[in-house]
Structure formats: C-alpha cells, structure tokens
XYZ file of C-alpha atoms in Angstrom:
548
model
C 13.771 -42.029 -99.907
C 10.630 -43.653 -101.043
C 9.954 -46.445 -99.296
C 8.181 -49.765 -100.473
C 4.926 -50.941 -98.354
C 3.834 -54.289 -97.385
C 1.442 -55.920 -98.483
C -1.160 -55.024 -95.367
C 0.127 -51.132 -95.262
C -0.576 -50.985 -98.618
C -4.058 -52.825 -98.528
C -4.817 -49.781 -95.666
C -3.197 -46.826 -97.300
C -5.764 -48.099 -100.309
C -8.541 -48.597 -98.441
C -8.221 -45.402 -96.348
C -7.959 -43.397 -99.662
C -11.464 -45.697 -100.723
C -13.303 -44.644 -97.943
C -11.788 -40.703 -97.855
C -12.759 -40.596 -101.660
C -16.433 -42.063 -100.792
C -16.943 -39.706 -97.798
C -15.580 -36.622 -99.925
C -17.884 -37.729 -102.888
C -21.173 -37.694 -101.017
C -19.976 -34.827 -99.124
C -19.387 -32.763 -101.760
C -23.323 -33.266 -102.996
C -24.793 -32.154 -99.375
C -24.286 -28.671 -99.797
C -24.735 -28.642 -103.784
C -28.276 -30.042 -103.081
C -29.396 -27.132 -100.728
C -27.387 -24.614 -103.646
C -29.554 -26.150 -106.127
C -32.444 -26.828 -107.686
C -33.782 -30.234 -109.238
C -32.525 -29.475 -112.384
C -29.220 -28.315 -111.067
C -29.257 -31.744 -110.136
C -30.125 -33.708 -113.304
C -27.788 -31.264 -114.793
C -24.639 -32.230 -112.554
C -25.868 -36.223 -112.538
C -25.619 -36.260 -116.314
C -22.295 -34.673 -116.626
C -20.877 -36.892 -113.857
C -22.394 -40.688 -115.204
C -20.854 -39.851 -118.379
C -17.424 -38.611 -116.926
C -17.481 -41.633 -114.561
C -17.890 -43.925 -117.155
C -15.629 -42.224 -119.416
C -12.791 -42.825 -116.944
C -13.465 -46.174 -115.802
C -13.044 -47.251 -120.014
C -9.834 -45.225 -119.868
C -8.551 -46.143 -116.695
C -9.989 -49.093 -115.168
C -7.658 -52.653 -115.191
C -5.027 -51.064 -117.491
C -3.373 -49.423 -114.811
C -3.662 -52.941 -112.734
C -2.149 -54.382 -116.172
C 0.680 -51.716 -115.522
C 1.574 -53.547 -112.185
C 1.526 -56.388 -113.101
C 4.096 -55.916 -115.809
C 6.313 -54.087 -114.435
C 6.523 -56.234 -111.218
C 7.432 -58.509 -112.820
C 10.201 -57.361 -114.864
C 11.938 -55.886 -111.677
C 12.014 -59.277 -110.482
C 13.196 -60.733 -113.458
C 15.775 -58.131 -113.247
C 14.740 -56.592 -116.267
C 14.326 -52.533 -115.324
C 14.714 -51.510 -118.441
C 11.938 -53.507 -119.929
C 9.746 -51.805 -117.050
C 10.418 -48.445 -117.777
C 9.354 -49.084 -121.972
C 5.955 -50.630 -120.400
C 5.903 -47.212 -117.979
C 6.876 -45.062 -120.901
C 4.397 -47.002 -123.228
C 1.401 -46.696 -120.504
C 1.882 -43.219 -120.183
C 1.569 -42.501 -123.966
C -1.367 -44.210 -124.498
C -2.825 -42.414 -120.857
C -2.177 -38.790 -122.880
C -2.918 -39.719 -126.367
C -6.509 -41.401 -124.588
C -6.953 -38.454 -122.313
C -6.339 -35.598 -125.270
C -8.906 -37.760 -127.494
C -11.519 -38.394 -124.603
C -11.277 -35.038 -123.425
C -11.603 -33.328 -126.955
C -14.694 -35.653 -128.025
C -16.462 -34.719 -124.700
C -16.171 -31.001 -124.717
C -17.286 -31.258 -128.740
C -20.302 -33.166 -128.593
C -21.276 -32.508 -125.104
C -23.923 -30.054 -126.629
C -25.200 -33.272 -128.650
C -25.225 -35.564 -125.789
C -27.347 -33.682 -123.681
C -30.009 -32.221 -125.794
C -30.295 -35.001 -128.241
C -29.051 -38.353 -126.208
C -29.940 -37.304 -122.719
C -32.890 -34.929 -123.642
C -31.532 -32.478 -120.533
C -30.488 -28.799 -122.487
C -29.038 -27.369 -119.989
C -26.593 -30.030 -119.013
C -23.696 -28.969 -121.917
C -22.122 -26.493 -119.653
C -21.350 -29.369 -116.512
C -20.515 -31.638 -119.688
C -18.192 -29.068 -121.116
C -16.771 -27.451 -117.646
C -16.087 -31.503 -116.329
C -14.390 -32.611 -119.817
C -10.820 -31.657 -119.508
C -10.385 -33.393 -116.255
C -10.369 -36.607 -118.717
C -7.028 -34.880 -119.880
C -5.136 -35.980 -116.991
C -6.513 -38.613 -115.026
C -5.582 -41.370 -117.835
C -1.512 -40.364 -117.005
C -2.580 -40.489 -113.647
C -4.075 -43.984 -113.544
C -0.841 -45.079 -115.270
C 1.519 -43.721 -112.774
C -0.300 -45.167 -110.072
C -0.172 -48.433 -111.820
C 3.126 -48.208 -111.907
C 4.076 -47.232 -108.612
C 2.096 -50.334 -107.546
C 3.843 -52.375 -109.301
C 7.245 -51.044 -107.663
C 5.398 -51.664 -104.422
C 4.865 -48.194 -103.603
C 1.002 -47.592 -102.624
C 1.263 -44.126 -100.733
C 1.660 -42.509 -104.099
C -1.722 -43.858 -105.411
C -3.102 -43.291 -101.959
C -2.348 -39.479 -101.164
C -2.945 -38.569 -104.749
C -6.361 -40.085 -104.419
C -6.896 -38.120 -101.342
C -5.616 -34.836 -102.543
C -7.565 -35.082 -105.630
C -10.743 -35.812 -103.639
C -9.839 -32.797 -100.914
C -9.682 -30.238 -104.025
C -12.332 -31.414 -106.384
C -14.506 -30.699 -103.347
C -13.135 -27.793 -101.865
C -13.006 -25.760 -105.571
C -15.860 -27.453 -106.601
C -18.297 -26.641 -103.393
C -16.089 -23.103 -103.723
C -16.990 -22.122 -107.561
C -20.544 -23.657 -107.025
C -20.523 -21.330 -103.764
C -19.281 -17.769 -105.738
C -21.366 -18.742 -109.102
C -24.772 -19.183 -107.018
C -24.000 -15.784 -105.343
C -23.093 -13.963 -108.522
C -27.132 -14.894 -109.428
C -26.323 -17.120 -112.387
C -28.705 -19.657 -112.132
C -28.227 -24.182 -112.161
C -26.785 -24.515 -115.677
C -23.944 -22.553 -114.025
C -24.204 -23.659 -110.714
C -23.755 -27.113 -112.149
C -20.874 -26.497 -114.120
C -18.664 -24.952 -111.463
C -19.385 -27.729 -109.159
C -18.542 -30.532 -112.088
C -14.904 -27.951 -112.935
C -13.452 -28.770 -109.524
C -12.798 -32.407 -111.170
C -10.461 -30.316 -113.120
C -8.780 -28.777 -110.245
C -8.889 -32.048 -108.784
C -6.849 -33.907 -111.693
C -4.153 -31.062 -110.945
C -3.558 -31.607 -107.609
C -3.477 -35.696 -108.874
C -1.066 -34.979 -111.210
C 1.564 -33.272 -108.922
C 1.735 -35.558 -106.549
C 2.331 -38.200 -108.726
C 4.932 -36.144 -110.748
C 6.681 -35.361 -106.939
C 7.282 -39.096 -106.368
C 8.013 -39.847 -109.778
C 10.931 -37.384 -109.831
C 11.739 -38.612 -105.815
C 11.968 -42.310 -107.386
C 13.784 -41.051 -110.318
C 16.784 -40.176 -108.394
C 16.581 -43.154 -105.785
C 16.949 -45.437 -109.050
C 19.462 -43.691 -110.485
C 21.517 -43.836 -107.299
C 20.868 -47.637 -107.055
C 23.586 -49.418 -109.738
C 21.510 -52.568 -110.646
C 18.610 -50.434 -111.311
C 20.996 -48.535 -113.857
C 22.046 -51.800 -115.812
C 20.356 -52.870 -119.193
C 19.777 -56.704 -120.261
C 22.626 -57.309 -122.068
C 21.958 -58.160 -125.317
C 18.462 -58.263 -124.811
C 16.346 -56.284 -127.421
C 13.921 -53.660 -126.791
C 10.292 -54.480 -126.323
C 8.093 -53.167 -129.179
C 5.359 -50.801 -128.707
C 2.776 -52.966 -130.303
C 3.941 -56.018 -128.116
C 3.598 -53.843 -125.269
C 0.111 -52.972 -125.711
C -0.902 -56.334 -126.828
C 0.187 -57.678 -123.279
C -1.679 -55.114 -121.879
C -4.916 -55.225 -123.552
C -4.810 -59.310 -123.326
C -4.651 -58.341 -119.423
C -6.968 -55.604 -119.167
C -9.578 -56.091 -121.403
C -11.611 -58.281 -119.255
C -11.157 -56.666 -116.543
C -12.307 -52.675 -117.816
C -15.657 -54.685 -119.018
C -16.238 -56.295 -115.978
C -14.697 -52.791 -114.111
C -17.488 -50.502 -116.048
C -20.657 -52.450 -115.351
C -22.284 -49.971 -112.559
C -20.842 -47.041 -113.718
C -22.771 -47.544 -117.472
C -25.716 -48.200 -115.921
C -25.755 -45.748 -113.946
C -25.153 -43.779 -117.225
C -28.122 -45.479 -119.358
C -30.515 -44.299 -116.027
C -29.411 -40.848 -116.054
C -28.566 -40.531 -119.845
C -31.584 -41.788 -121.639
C -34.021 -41.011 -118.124
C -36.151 -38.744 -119.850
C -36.294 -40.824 -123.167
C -37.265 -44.432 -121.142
C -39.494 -42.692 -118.783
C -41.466 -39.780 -120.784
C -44.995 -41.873 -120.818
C -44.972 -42.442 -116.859
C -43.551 -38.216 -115.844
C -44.655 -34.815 -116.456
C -41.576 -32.803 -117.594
C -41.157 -31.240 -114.295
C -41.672 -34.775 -112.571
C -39.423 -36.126 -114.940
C -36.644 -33.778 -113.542
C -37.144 -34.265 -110.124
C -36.855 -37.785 -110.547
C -33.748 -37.732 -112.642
C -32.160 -35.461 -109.747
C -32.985 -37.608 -107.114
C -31.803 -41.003 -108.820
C -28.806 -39.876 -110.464
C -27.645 -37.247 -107.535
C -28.659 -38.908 -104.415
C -29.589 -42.341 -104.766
C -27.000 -43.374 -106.835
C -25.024 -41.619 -104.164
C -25.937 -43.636 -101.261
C -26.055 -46.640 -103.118
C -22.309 -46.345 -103.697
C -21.410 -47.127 -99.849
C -22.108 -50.873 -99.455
C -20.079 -52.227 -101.756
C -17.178 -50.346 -100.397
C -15.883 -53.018 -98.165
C -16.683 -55.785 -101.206
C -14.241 -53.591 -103.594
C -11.126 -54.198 -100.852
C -12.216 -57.875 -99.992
C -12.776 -58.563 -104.131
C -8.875 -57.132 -104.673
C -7.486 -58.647 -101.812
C -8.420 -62.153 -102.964
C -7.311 -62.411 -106.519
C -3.755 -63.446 -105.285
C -4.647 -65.400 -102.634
C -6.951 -67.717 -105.155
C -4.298 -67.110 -107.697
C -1.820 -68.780 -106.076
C -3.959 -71.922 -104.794
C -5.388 -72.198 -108.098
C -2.151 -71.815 -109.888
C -0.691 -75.207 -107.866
C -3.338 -76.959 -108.314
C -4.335 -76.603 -104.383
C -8.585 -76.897 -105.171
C -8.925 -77.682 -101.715
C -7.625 -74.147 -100.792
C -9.843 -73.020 -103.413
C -12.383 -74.010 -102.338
C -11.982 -73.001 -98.485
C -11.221 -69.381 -100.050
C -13.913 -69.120 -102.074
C -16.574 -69.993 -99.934
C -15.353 -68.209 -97.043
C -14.875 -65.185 -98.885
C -18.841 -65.399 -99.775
C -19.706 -66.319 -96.132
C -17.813 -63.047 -95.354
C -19.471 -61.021 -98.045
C -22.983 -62.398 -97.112
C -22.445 -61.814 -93.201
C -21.226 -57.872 -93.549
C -22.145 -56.595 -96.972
C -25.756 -57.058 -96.603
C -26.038 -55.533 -93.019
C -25.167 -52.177 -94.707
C -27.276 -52.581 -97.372
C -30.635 -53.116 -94.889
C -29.450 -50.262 -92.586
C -29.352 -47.873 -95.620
C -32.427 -49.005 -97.326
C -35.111 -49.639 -94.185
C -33.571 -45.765 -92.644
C -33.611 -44.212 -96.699
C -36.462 -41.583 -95.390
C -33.993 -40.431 -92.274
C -30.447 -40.716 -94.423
C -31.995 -39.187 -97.442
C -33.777 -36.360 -95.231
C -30.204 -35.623 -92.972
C -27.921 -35.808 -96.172
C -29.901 -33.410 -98.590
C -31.865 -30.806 -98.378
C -35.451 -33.478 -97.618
C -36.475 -36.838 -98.057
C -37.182 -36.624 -101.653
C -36.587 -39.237 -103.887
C -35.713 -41.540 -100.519
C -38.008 -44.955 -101.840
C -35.472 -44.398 -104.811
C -32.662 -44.597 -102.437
C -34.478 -47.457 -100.563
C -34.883 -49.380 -103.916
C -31.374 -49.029 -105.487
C -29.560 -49.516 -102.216
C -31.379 -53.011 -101.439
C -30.460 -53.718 -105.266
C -26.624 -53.436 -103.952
C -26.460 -56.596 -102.180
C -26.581 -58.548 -105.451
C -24.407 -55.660 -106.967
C -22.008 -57.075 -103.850
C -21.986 -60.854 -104.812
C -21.439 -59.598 -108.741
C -18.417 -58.027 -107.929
C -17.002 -60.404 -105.662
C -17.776 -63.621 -107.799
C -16.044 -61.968 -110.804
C -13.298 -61.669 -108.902
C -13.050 -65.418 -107.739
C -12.872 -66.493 -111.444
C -10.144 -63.597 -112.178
C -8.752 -65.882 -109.133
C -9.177 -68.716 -110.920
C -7.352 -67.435 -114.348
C -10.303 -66.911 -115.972
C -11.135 -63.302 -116.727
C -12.828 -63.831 -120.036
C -16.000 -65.598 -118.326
C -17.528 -62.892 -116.084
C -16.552 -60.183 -119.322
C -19.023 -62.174 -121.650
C -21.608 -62.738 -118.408
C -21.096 -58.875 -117.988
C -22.386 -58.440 -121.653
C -25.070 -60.577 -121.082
C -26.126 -58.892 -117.719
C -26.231 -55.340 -119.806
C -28.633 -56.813 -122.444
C -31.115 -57.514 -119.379
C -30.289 -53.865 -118.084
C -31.568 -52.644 -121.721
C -34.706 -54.805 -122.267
C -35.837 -54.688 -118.720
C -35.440 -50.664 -118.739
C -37.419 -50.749 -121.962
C -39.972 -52.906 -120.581
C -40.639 -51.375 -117.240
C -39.444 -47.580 -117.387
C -42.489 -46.609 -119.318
C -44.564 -48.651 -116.613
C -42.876 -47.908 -112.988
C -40.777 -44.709 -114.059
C -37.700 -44.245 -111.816
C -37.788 -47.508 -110.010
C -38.087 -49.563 -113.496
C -34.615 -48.403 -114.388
C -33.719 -49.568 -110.545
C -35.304 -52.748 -110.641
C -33.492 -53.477 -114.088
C -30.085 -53.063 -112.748
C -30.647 -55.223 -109.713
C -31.858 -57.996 -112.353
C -28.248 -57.712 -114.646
C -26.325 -57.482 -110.875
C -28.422 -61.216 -110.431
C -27.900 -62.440 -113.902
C -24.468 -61.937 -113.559
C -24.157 -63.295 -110.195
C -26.069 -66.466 -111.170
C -23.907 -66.866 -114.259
C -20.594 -66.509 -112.221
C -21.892 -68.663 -110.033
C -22.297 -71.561 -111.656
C -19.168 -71.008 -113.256
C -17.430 -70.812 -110.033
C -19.588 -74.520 -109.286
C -18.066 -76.241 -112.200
C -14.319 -75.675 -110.488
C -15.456 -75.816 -106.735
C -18.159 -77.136 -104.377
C -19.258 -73.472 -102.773
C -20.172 -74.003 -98.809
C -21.478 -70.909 -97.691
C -24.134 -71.423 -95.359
C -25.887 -74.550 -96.518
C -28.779 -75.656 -94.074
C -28.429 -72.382 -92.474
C -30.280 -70.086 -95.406
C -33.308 -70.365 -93.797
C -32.166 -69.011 -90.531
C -30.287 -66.343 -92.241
C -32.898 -64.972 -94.047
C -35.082 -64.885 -90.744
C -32.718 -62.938 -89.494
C -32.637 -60.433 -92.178
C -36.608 -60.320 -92.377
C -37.043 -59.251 -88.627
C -33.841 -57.440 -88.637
C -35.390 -55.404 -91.463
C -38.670 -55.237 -90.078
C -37.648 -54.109 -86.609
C -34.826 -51.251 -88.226
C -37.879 -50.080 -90.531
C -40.707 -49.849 -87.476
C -37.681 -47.696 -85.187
C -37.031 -45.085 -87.609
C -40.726 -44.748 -88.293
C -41.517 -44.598 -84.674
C -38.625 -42.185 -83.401
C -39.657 -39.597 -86.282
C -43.368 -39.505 -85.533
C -42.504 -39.469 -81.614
C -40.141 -36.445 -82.994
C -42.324 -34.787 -84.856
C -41.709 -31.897 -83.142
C -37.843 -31.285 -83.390
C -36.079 -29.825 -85.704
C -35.797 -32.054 -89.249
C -32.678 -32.478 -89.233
C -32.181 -34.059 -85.561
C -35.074 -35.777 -85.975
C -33.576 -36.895 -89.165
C -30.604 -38.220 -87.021
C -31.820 -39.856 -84.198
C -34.034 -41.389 -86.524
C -30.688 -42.700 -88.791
C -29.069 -43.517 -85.417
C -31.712 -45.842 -83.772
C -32.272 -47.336 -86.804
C -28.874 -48.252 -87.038
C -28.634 -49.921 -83.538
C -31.565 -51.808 -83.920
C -30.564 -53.049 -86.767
C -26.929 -53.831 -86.075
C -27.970 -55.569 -82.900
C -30.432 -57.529 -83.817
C -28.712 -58.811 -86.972
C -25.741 -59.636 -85.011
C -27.656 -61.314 -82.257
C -29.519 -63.284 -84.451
C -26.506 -64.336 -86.504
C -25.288 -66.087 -83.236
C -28.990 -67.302 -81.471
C -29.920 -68.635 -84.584
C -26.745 -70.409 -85.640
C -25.964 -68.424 -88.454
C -22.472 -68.213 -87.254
C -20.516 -70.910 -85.687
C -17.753 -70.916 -83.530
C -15.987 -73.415 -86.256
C -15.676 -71.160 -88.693
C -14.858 -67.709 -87.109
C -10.960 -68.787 -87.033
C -11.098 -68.100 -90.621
C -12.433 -64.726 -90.751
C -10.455 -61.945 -90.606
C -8.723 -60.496 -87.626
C -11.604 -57.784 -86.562
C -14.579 -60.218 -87.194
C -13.115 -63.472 -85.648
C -13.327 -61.061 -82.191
C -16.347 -59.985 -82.803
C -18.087 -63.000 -83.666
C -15.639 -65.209 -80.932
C -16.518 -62.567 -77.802
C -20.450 -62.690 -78.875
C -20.278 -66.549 -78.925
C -19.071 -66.740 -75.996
C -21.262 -64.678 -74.268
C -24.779 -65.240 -76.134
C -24.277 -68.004 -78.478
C -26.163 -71.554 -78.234
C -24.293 -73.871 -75.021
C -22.538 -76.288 -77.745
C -21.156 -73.321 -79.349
C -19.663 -71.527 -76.167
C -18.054 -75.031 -75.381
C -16.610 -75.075 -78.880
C -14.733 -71.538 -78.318
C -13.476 -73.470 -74.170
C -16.494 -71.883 -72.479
C-alpha cells in the first residue's frame, strides 16, 4: 500500500533527497577533474549549464502547479478532474521533452562553436540531450504524487537518479579515458550518465504509479465520477497551470541562466582579458568547480524558502498581518544567522576545499568570489518566496527580469576588464537588485524586524569571524607544508571550519546578536543550540531571561 506522509516526513524525505542529490553532484566532478583536462572541463560545464537550464524552463513550478491542482480536487472530491490535470501534465511533460530533446541534439553543434565559442563541447551537448526526453514526465509525476501527499516517490526517484547518473557517468568517463579517446569523449560519457540517470527516474516513478493505480481502484469513492459534472478542457487545464507556474519557472531559472550566460558566452565576454589557453582554464574552473561549490549554501535556504509559502499563505490569506509579519522577519533572522556562516566557511577555506575536492587549488579565488556572492543569492531566494507567501508571484518574476538585465550589462562592462570574476561580480549584483527590489516590496505589506540595532554587532562578528577562519587555514597549510596535499588540504578545511563556526557562534551570543527572546521561535535544532549557549556564555540579563 502506498502510504501518505506528513507534512514533516515529507519535508525530510525532500530534504534528504536535496542534500543526497548535492553530495552526488559534486561528487561525481572529483574524480572527472583528475580524468580530465581543462578543456574536458569547459567541455562538460557547457553541456551541463545548458541542460540545467533547459530543465529548470521545462520542469521548474509546473510540477508544483501539478500539486496544487490536484490536491485540491481530491478534496473537493473531484478524482476525476485530477486525473485529466495528471493526464494533461504528462502530455505536455513528453510533447516538451521530445521537442527539447530534439532541438538540443540538432543544434548542439551550433551552440557550442558559434554561441559558446568551445568546438569540442557538441559531443557532451549531444551525449546529455536525450535525458531532456524524460525528466519533463518525471517532474510531472512527482508533482502529482505530491499533490496526493505521497513524497517518497519524488524522494527515492531523486536519489536513484542521482546514484546512477554518477555511477554510469564516473563508469563511461572511467572506460572512455582508458580506451585513449581523449576530453571531447571523456566529457561526453560523463554528461550520458544523465541519460541513464532519467531511466532509473522514470521506473521508479512508473512502480508507484502502477502501486497507486491499483490502491485507487480498490478504494470505491476514488472510482466515482462528478455526476453530471463536465470534463475539464485541455486548454482550461493548461491555462490554470501556466497562470500558476509562470512566475514561479522565471523566478525558479534565475541562477541556473546565469550560470549559463558565464559558461556559454565565457569566451565571447572575456576574449580581451585571456589567452585562449587561459581562457579555458578559467572557463573550467568557474563553470566546473566554482559553480560547484557555490551550489551548497543555499541548500538549507531552498527547504526553509518551500517550507514557508504555506505558513505565510495562510496568515496572509486571513488577513492575520501580525503573523505576517512575525513570519517574515523571523524567517530572515533565520536565514541571516545560518545561511551566511556557510557561505564564510566556504569562501575564507576556498584554497583548502578547492585543493581537497579537485585535483589543486586552481581557480579557488573564483570559488572564494562566487561563494561569498551566495549570501545575497540566499536572501533572493528566500524574499521571493515571502511574496509567493503573500499571493503575489508576479512581483519578484518582473524584479527577476530586471535583476538579469544587470547580469547582462554588468558582464559586458566588466568581463573584458576583470575576466572570470567580472561575470562573478555581475551575478552577485542581479542576486542584490533583486533582493533590494523584493524587499521593499515585502516593506510596503510588513514592518521587517530582523536585527535592527544589532547590524552593527553582526557584521563585527562576521568581519573577525572571517578574518580569524582566513588567518587558520593559511597558517595550518604553511605549518604543513610538508604533508601530503591532500591532508594538508584537510586539516586546513577542518580548522578553518572550527574557527570559524566557533567564533561566529560565540560572538552571535557575547555580542547580543542573539537573544534569549527570540530563540523560542526558531526551529527545534537551533532554539537548543542557541538556548544551551545562552545559558552557558551569553551576557548575565540574557541567562536570567532563559531561568539562569
């Protein structure tokens, strides 16, 4: 029988897949990087931006359209109305998959000589394309099994699609390298194990699908029609879900197409500042490691940006602004107080994490740079998601729009002059643009409280937080300059990381950062945290607060 989930199983067997798919991903690129070359890595960057962004336009927010829909028609009692939406969902997932797919593998030759200026990239374009074929049917069945509260499905397909696109991927990549055929190749059986990937997807979902099929048809109101009640239309059906998902695939696709414009038109923006063999090394080391690394911070703002759409939904929806507003800003005060930690460890230890990951510490000032950009990448995602809270989804789309115009003058303007870290620097100015712009959005509804007086002592705290994590790892590699790179590498990472983390946290509490008022609205793992280190380090009034 397949069972429905709560609410907080499903918000872990979601998260869990998250953070399996995130480990797999940058997994996957360790060994590639010592199997190839730099241009085996611009080659497999290109193919992957574009695939990426591919599927977020095909898949992103209509699937979360899907669950919405049919939720609600199986609690209107209306199941046959939610299988049409399921059936109409999963024709347009094949008839966008066969057309995405198709386009991809015919004008990948185009894209990368003439758009991306990287020849050799056509086979990963080509070998990666016909994963597009199925992962549109997939995002639509998962959509739907959300919406029949049934999150394993999207959760072990996620994983299982992960565990083979790396293990065939890595595999082919392995036999191809051995066989003496060179990057181009290399690159293209690494980006095919998306393919296998998609498969293993696709089965899954097509297990529970047939499992559900005869649970319903064993259930008698699940069996029943409206009476009388006609049969939606097609073209009603997509109209609801295009009015639904519309803003949200714009908003969805924002990192993802820049990341594309970086490694797509690299060597066009940035031909005056590189050599061509410069030029390579920095695409590879932007587009397959950097952007890598940089994709770990926000992981924790994805979950907390889903989790409070309802929650704001609801308070907004009864007119409840005070709620509002309590949500709101302590969902920033949480993003603020976690989100950025990860960012500084990441970015002040880039030489050590870059160096441990990959084969060296190439390219790591580019990790350094586009990680520290991901704390406003944080508060972008997680504002947009407090006015899709507040029923209005059409604002951060058309801030969105605006943010990508400064992504494309500012890369104009500055990739010729500062190269690699131009195109950086020009995506952490569209993450602030839109930030600012959702902001003051949100400011027109609600008063935000976040920290108020307390900036100052926050950013104190992240100044000689950042200052002490950067003078560890510097010290503990030149005092093991005589070990092996690689566990120099990670003591280096791992010192870093506990200076950091402890200083940050002390601080947070010595410097009133954090009071014990408002840890009893964090969540459960924080309020503990932040409660047991008030008690035993925090200022005297504080302690007394928490019955010290």
């Amino acid at each position: 029988m397949v069972k429905k989930d709560s609410l907080i199983r499903g918000t872990i067997i979601l998260a869990a897949a998250a953070l399996t798919a995130r480990f797999l991903g940058v997994f996957q690129r360790v060994p590639l990087d010592y199997m190839m070359g730099d241009a085996g890595n611009s080659y497999f960057s290109v193919a992957n931006s574009v695939y990426l962004w591919l599927l977020t336009i095909a898949t992103a927010g209509i699937p979360s359209a899907v669950s919405k829909m049919v939720s609600e028609r199986y609690a209107l009692g209306r199941p046959d109305e939610a299988q049409r939406i399921y059936r109409a969902a999963l024709l347009f997932g094949a008839s966008a998959g066969i057309l995405m797919s198709t386009l991809l593998y015919a004008f990948a030759p185009f894209f990368s000589e003439v758009i991306a200026k990287v020849p050799g990239a056509d086979a990963a374009v080509r070998a990666i394309a016909p994963a597009l074929l199925l992962f549109p049917v997939i995002a639509m069945m998962r959509g739907y099994f959300q919406g029949r509260q049934i999150m394993s499905a999207g959760g072990i397909s996620q994983i299982i699609e992960q565990v083979m696109r790396v293990v065939v991927g890595v595999g082919l990549a392995l036999v191809v390298l051995n066989l003496g055929w060179g990057d181009r190749w290399v690159a293209a059986a690494a980006t095919f194990g998306s393919v296998f990937g998609s498969i293993g997807a696709f089965f899954v979902m097509v297990w529970y699908a047939l499992k559900l099929r005869r649970q319903d048809a064993a259930d008698p109101p699940l069996r029943r029609t409206r009476p009388g009640g006609k049969p939606l239309r097609l073209s009603a059906i997509y109209r609801e879900i295009f009015r639904i998902s519309v803003p949200v695939v714009v908003t969805a696709m924002t990192v993802q197409l820049l990341y594309m414009i970086d490694t797509s038109l690299f060597i066009r923006l940035t031909g005056s500042f590189y050599t061509p063999a410069e030029a390579q090394s920095a695409l590879g080391w932007l587009g397959f490691r950097a952007q890598t690394i940089a994709g770990i911070p926000p992981i924790l703002a994805i979950a907390l940006s889903q989790s409070i759409i309802p929650v704001l939904s609801a308070a907004y929806s009864t007119g409840r602004m005070a709620e509002v507003q309590r949500q709101t800003s302590l969902v920033m005060r949480i993003v603020v107080f976690t989100g950025v930690p990860a960012a500084l460890v990441l970015t002040v230890a880039a030489h050590s994490v870059t160096g441990l990951l990959f084969d060296g510490p190439g390219g790591s000032g580019l990790v350094a740079a586009l990680t520290a950009g991901t704390i406003f990448q944080i508060t972008m995602m997680t504002t947009n998601s407090i006015l899709f809270g507040m029923s209005k989804p059409y604002h951060p789309m058309v801030y969105t729009f605006v943010g990508i115009a400064v992504k494309i003058i500012a890369s104009l303007a500055l990739a010729p002059l500062l190269g690699a870290y131009g195109l950086v620097l020009a995506s952490t100015l569209c993450f602030l643009t839109i930030t600012y712009l959702n902001l003051r959005m949100i400011r027109r509804e609600v008063e935000l409280k976040v920290l108020g007086s307390r900036w100052g002592a926050y950013l104190a705290t992240i100044a000689v937080s950042a200052l002490a994590g950067w003078g560890m790892d510097d010290l503990v590699r030149s005092l093991l300059v005589s070990w092996p790179d690689k566990l120099a590498f990670f003591a280096g990472c791992a010192a870093t990381g506990v200076t950091v983390g402890g200083l940050y946290l002390v601080l947070l509490i010595r410097l009133g950062v954090v009071t014990a008022g408002e840890t009893g609205g964090f969540p459960g793992p924080l309020r503990k945290l932040f409660s047991a280190l008030i008690r035993r380090i925090g200022p005297k009034e504080q302690r007394r607060r928490l019955g010290n």
